[in-house]
Amino acid sequence: MLAIPDIYKRRNRHYCMMLSKAGNIRGYLKSADWLLLIFLLLFFNVKLVIKLAAVLLMYAFRFNLKHGFALRQSRLPLFYPAVIAIALINWLAYGLFKNSHYNTTLLTGIFFWVLCILACHQVKLSVERNEPAVVHRTIFLFFIINAAVSILVYALLVCKTGAINLYLYQGEFQKYFISTGDHIKGISFDTSSTNALINAFGVVYFLTRKQYVPMLVCMLVLLLTGSNMMNLLLSFTLLLVFVFRSNRNQKSMMAVCMLLVVVFLLKVSPQNNRYLAEAYQRSFDPGHPLPSQWVIKKDTPVTEKPDSVLSAGELRYKRAQLYFDSIKLSTLPGQQAVKLPENIPVTKEGKIELPAVNIHSAPYQHVQSTTPLKQQLKEFVHTDTAAFVLAKDSGQVSKWPGKVLAMQQIYGYYKANPFKIITGAGMGNFSSKLAFRVSALKIAGGYPQSLAYINPAFERNHLDLYLYYFASYDGKHSVINSPNSVYGQLWAEYGIAGIAAFVLLYCWFFAKYFRRLTYALPVMLIMCGAFAMEYWFEQLSVVVLFELLLFLNIKETVSYKPHD
């Protein structure tokens, strides 16, 4: 027999390995639940019409209306029908049916909660009808697609600006810089906070499953979003996992994640440290002065404005104008040249010496701009200054951040209306994305102006609080100042009954299996923290992924039968 040269043996082995990998990838893709994947990608989109299309698509291919609600062993959380029932009780008890605009508001709110039920039912069906491995592959593809879109967006911004580190790029009046993360929205095209929460789930999900490469990818995208609150929440969760539920390899990978956070804050985006420090001072130190670059001067000649509020071009113009004014006055009989400010360097010949530009100085910081929406909100404040106690005086500095003030407002409302504490103020009447939407102010999506509805309790509390922080200078724009919160929504609009329904009929629905759950536990911890940041149920996005992960982990660990 003829001997086969080693080089051909190596090439043959390499070719076989390539075919094997290609076959594995094709098999991996074929074995995923593509209908579920398409549903997730569409349902996460910020457009409500696309979310609705995603739900209709799922029911067209998997028509099933057996939701399985029951008082014992309910298939889906009874929390969803419970909040609808509480809203209907308030509608009747408080005589809200007399207001036709509120009737439309109530139907809109019920529509959102029904969408939550339909989406929850479909992800439960996907878990029931597929093997866990199939759903895991689908979830893996979802995270990878979201990460790919996020990284692609960042790459396009790098090509546009020519700066590799956009978090230090101060061109275009700091269009990016500390706000770079706001542009990394992922597949949802919603807020960067949504993308940050998705990737926080991905980090703990892949960490628990010991898939460290996709875990690091999710960690990278999370850092790109620049979400300080989500970084803190994830760090706290990883610390608990590090202490109570991890092996040596997982501890090493969590240490790597923490190192990445430190490097990002110190080297990649150091201004986040200064931002956090200033946010703390502005929130908890009422005597702390506002940064001068945030104070907008109007109808003032550029030569009389302080250098700290001028852009680079305005600063050059001011110095040149002062110089020419001085020369002109010196040529007039009986006039003396205007003395230049001491901080303007002059050569021996009397010429102004322009120093080298320092892009890190105050004149090159973020320039305030009044967008059409912000201008509209400011004008709206002046329509009822008696109701907007905070917003009409946006220059004052609050002692506490907006989240704390929002809870104080709810407490004050119940102190004045104790009879409403059981079932709350009513759906859309105090604190919810629905309340912002139906105000027709375009804060939380579009709504017909002819059907606009603003309850006085909402107007004098959370709307006033929101306008105070988000209709003024950009330095107040922060998650910690937003009144948005699931906890605040349930407490204010559904009362003690709403809080009890959430704890007993939603949280305990999943948490009762805590002794057997794996990645679901850190995911639940992150979600509980995130519920304090946004109206996530009405966002119609992240909660669906949260429920999918929990349903899947329960199936793996508890081994229940379908429709148990």
Tab-separated table of C-alpha atoms in Angstrom, residues 261-474:
chain	number	residue	atom	x	y	z
A	261	VAL	CA	-16.602	47.545	35.113
A	262	VAL	CA	-13.692	49.198	36.940
A	263	VAL	CA	-11.669	49.615	33.740
A	264	PHE	CA	-14.682	51.090	31.957
A	265	LEU	CA	-15.348	53.642	34.695
A	266	LEU	CA	-11.707	54.631	35.197
A	267	LYS	CA	-10.276	54.474	31.679
A	268	VAL	CA	-12.964	54.230	29.020
A	269	SER	CA	-15.594	56.568	30.492
A	270	PRO	CA	-14.105	58.411	33.492
A	271	GLN	CA	-16.687	61.188	33.234
A	272	ASN	CA	-19.241	58.743	34.624
A	273	ASN	CA	-17.493	59.007	37.999
A	274	ARG	CA	-17.778	62.785	37.944
A	275	TYR	CA	-21.385	62.526	36.800
A	276	LEU	CA	-22.267	60.201	39.671
A	277	ALA	CA	-20.506	62.470	42.169
A	278	GLU	CA	-22.299	65.572	40.877
A	279	ALA	CA	-25.635	63.724	40.791
A	280	TYR	CA	-25.142	62.731	44.415
A	281	GLN	CA	-24.246	66.295	45.420
A	282	ARG	CA	-27.191	67.812	43.559
A	283	SER	CA	-29.595	65.254	45.021
A	284	PHE	CA	-28.447	65.166	48.626
A	285	ASP	CA	-26.743	68.555	49.103
A	286	PRO	CA	-29.337	71.312	48.577
A	287	GLY	CA	-26.658	73.991	48.919
A	288	HIS	CA	-24.555	72.598	46.097
A	289	PRO	CA	-24.505	75.132	43.226
A	290	LEU	CA	-25.476	74.115	39.724
A	291	PRO	CA	-22.625	73.801	37.213
A	292	SER	CA	-22.319	77.127	35.438
A	293	GLN	CA	-22.388	75.503	31.993
A	294	TRP	CA	-25.961	74.359	32.676
A	295	VAL	CA	-27.277	77.893	33.273
A	296	ILE	CA	-28.705	79.234	30.022
A	297	LYS	CA	-28.419	82.970	29.428
A	298	LYS	CA	-30.865	84.616	27.044
A	299	ASP	CA	-30.944	88.034	25.374
A	300	THR	CA	-27.477	88.848	26.661
A	301	PRO	CA	-24.660	90.122	24.348
A	302	VAL	CA	-21.938	87.579	23.921
A	303	THR	CA	-19.374	90.056	25.253
A	304	GLU	CA	-21.216	90.190	28.592
A	305	LYS	CA	-21.628	86.446	29.047
A	306	PRO	CA	-19.133	84.557	31.234
A	307	ASP	CA	-16.647	82.358	29.405
A	308	SER	CA	-17.990	79.246	31.120
A	309	VAL	CA	-21.306	79.321	29.168
A	310	LEU	CA	-19.801	80.024	25.730
A	311	SER	CA	-18.934	77.564	23.016
A	312	ALA	CA	-15.511	77.582	21.376
A	313	GLY	CA	-16.665	79.809	18.501
A	314	GLU	CA	-18.496	82.206	20.804
A	315	LEU	CA	-15.440	82.502	23.038
A	316	ARG	CA	-13.208	83.463	20.085
A	317	TYR	CA	-15.829	85.938	18.884
A	318	LYS	CA	-16.048	87.533	22.358
A	319	ARG	CA	-12.282	88.038	22.604
A	320	ALA	CA	-12.026	89.423	19.088
A	321	GLN	CA	-14.975	91.758	19.626
A	322	LEU	CA	-13.502	93.106	22.855
A	323	TYR	CA	-10.198	93.703	21.104
A	324	PHE	CA	-11.751	95.599	18.185
A	325	ASP	CA	-13.961	97.619	20.533
A	326	SER	CA	-10.859	98.624	22.461
A	327	ILE	CA	-9.062	99.780	19.305
A	328	LYS	CA	-12.092	101.727	18.099
A	329	LEU	CA	-12.528	103.550	21.386
A	330	SER	CA	-8.834	104.373	21.606
A	331	THR	CA	-8.974	106.263	18.275
A	332	LEU	CA	-11.786	108.537	19.411
A	333	PRO	CA	-10.755	111.914	20.881
A	334	GLY	CA	-11.025	112.010	24.635
A	335	GLN	CA	-11.689	108.294	24.901
A	336	GLN	CA	-9.575	105.669	26.599
A	337	ALA	CA	-9.182	102.087	25.502
A	338	VAL	CA	-11.305	99.582	27.292
A	339	LYS	CA	-9.222	97.526	29.646
A	340	LEU	CA	-9.211	93.900	28.650
A	341	PRO	CA	-10.069	91.268	31.252
A	342	GLU	CA	-7.076	89.979	33.153
A	343	ASN	CA	-7.514	86.418	31.946
A	344	ILE	CA	-6.883	87.383	28.301
A	345	PRO	CA	-3.147	87.072	27.496
A	346	VAL	CA	-1.580	89.927	25.486
A	347	THR	CA	1.829	90.041	23.741
A	348	LYS	CA	4.388	92.874	24.194
A	349	GLU	CA	3.107	94.450	20.982
A	350	GLY	CA	-0.399	94.645	22.458
A	351	LYS	CA	-1.882	91.828	20.385
A	352	ILE	CA	-4.199	89.250	21.899
A	353	GLU	CA	-2.512	85.887	22.273
A	354	LEU	CA	-4.926	83.023	21.779
A	355	PRO	CA	-3.920	80.080	23.971
A	356	ALA	CA	-4.135	76.471	22.885
A	357	VAL	CA	-7.594	75.026	23.154
A	358	ASN	CA	-8.279	72.744	26.119
A	359	ILE	CA	-11.226	70.561	25.105
A	360	HIS	CA	-11.690	69.424	28.693
A	361	SER	CA	-12.429	72.937	29.970
A	362	ALA	CA	-15.916	74.252	30.704
A	363	PRO	CA	-16.456	76.098	27.378
A	364	TYR	CA	-16.275	72.781	25.536
A	365	GLN	CA	-18.762	70.943	27.676
A	366	HIS	CA	-22.268	69.980	26.676
A	367	VAL	CA	-24.286	72.812	25.136
A	368	GLN	CA	-27.860	73.000	26.271
A	369	SER	CA	-30.477	72.802	23.550
A	370	THR	CA	-34.220	73.170	23.724
A	371	THR	CA	-35.844	70.428	21.658
A	372	PRO	CA	-39.391	70.902	20.309
A	373	LEU	CA	-40.696	68.393	22.901
A	374	LYS	CA	-38.903	70.175	25.754
A	375	GLN	CA	-40.243	73.535	24.566
A	376	GLN	CA	-43.747	72.067	24.394
A	377	LEU	CA	-43.454	70.757	27.942
A	378	LYS	CA	-42.229	74.139	29.194
A	379	GLU	CA	-45.187	75.864	27.575
A	380	PHE	CA	-47.523	73.282	29.080
A	381	VAL	CA	-46.188	74.087	32.558
A	382	HIS	CA	-47.273	77.712	32.172
A	383	THR	CA	-50.850	76.670	31.367
A	384	ASP	CA	-51.433	75.725	35.016
A	385	THR	CA	-48.693	77.056	37.278
A	386	ALA	CA	-50.818	76.366	40.361
A	387	ALA	CA	-50.644	72.609	39.723
A	388	PHE	CA	-46.969	72.511	38.725
A	389	VAL	CA	-45.384	73.686	41.942
A	390	LEU	CA	-42.019	72.063	41.230
A	391	ALA	CA	-41.858	72.483	37.453
A	392	LYS	CA	-42.551	76.228	37.459
A	393	ASP	CA	-39.337	76.769	39.461
A	394	SER	CA	-36.898	74.429	37.702
A	395	GLY	CA	-33.883	76.304	39.074
A	396	GLN	CA	-34.342	74.996	42.619
A	397	VAL	CA	-32.310	72.015	43.767
A	398	SER	CA	-34.127	69.232	45.561
A	399	LYS	CA	-32.658	67.584	48.624
A	400	TRP	CA	-33.721	64.117	47.438
A	401	PRO	CA	-33.620	62.360	44.042
A	402	GLY	CA	-36.813	62.026	42.043
A	403	LYS	CA	-37.411	58.384	42.994
A	404	VAL	CA	-37.611	59.336	46.666
A	405	LEU	CA	-39.812	62.368	45.972
A	406	ALA	CA	-42.160	60.161	43.936
A	407	MET	CA	-42.722	57.845	46.896
A	408	GLN	CA	-43.202	60.848	49.190
A	409	GLN	CA	-45.900	62.137	46.824
A	410	ILE	CA	-47.744	58.815	46.948
A	411	TYR	CA	-47.550	58.820	50.743
A	412	GLY	CA	-48.877	62.393	50.832
A	413	TYR	CA	-51.733	61.473	48.501
A	414	TYR	CA	-52.879	58.608	50.727
A	415	LYS	CA	-52.477	60.774	53.810
A	416	ALA	CA	-54.972	63.187	52.271
A	417	ASN	CA	-57.167	60.389	50.807
A	418	PRO	CA	-56.956	57.457	53.241
A	419	PHE	CA	-60.140	55.822	51.912
A	420	LYS	CA	-58.347	55.067	48.600
A	421	ILE	CA	-55.424	53.197	50.112
A	422	ILE	CA	-57.047	49.755	49.618
A	423	THR	CA	-57.508	49.794	45.821
A	424	GLY	CA	-55.552	52.916	44.857
A	425	ALA	CA	-56.339	55.995	42.793
A	426	GLY	CA	-57.374	54.009	39.716
A	427	MET	CA	-55.665	52.868	36.537
A	428	GLY	CA	-53.943	55.768	34.770
A	429	ASN	CA	-54.777	58.265	37.525
A	430	PHE	CA	-51.467	58.699	39.318
A	431	SER	CA	-48.321	56.850	38.229
A	432	SER	CA	-47.996	54.725	35.095
A	433	LYS	CA	-46.851	54.807	31.514
A	434	LEU	CA	-50.553	54.826	30.681
A	435	ALA	CA	-51.009	58.090	32.607
A	436	PHE	CA	-48.157	59.706	30.673
A	437	ARG	CA	-49.389	58.341	27.350
A	438	VAL	CA	-53.011	59.468	27.651
A	439	SER	CA	-51.869	62.979	28.629
A	440	ALA	CA	-51.160	63.401	24.884
A	441	LEU	CA	-47.876	65.173	25.713
A	442	LYS	CA	-45.915	62.592	23.660
A	443	ILE	CA	-43.846	61.636	26.705
A	444	ALA	CA	-44.625	57.920	26.491
A	445	GLY	CA	-45.908	57.476	22.949
A	446	GLY	CA	-48.595	59.022	20.829
A	447	TYR	CA	-52.223	59.479	21.830
A	448	PRO	CA	-55.111	61.413	20.216
A	449	GLN	CA	-55.258	64.967	21.535
A	450	SER	CA	-59.058	64.888	21.373
A	451	LEU	CA	-59.099	62.023	23.917
A	452	ALA	CA	-56.438	63.446	26.260
A	453	TYR	CA	-56.987	62.705	29.933
A	454	ILE	CA	-55.006	64.021	32.918
A	455	ASN	CA	-56.221	63.251	36.409
A	456	PRO	CA	-55.557	66.080	38.927
A	457	ALA	CA	-53.734	63.654	41.243
A	458	PHE	CA	-51.337	62.747	38.423
A	459	GLU	CA	-50.945	66.356	37.300
A	460	ARG	CA	-50.025	67.679	40.758
A	461	ASN	CA	-47.690	64.836	41.656
A	462	HIS	CA	-45.798	62.633	39.218
A	463	LEU	CA	-46.386	64.749	36.119
A	464	ASP	CA	-45.197	67.845	37.992
A	465	LEU	CA	-42.192	65.853	39.238
A	466	TYR	CA	-41.363	64.587	35.754
A	467	LEU	CA	-41.584	68.057	34.206
A	468	TYR	CA	-39.371	69.459	36.964
A	469	TYR	CA	-36.561	67.065	36.094
A	470	PHE	CA	-36.976	66.448	32.358
A	471	ALA	CA	-38.220	69.773	30.988
A	472	SER	CA	-35.219	71.727	32.288
A	473	TYR	CA	-31.432	71.405	31.903
A	474	ASP	CA	-29.997	68.050	30.915
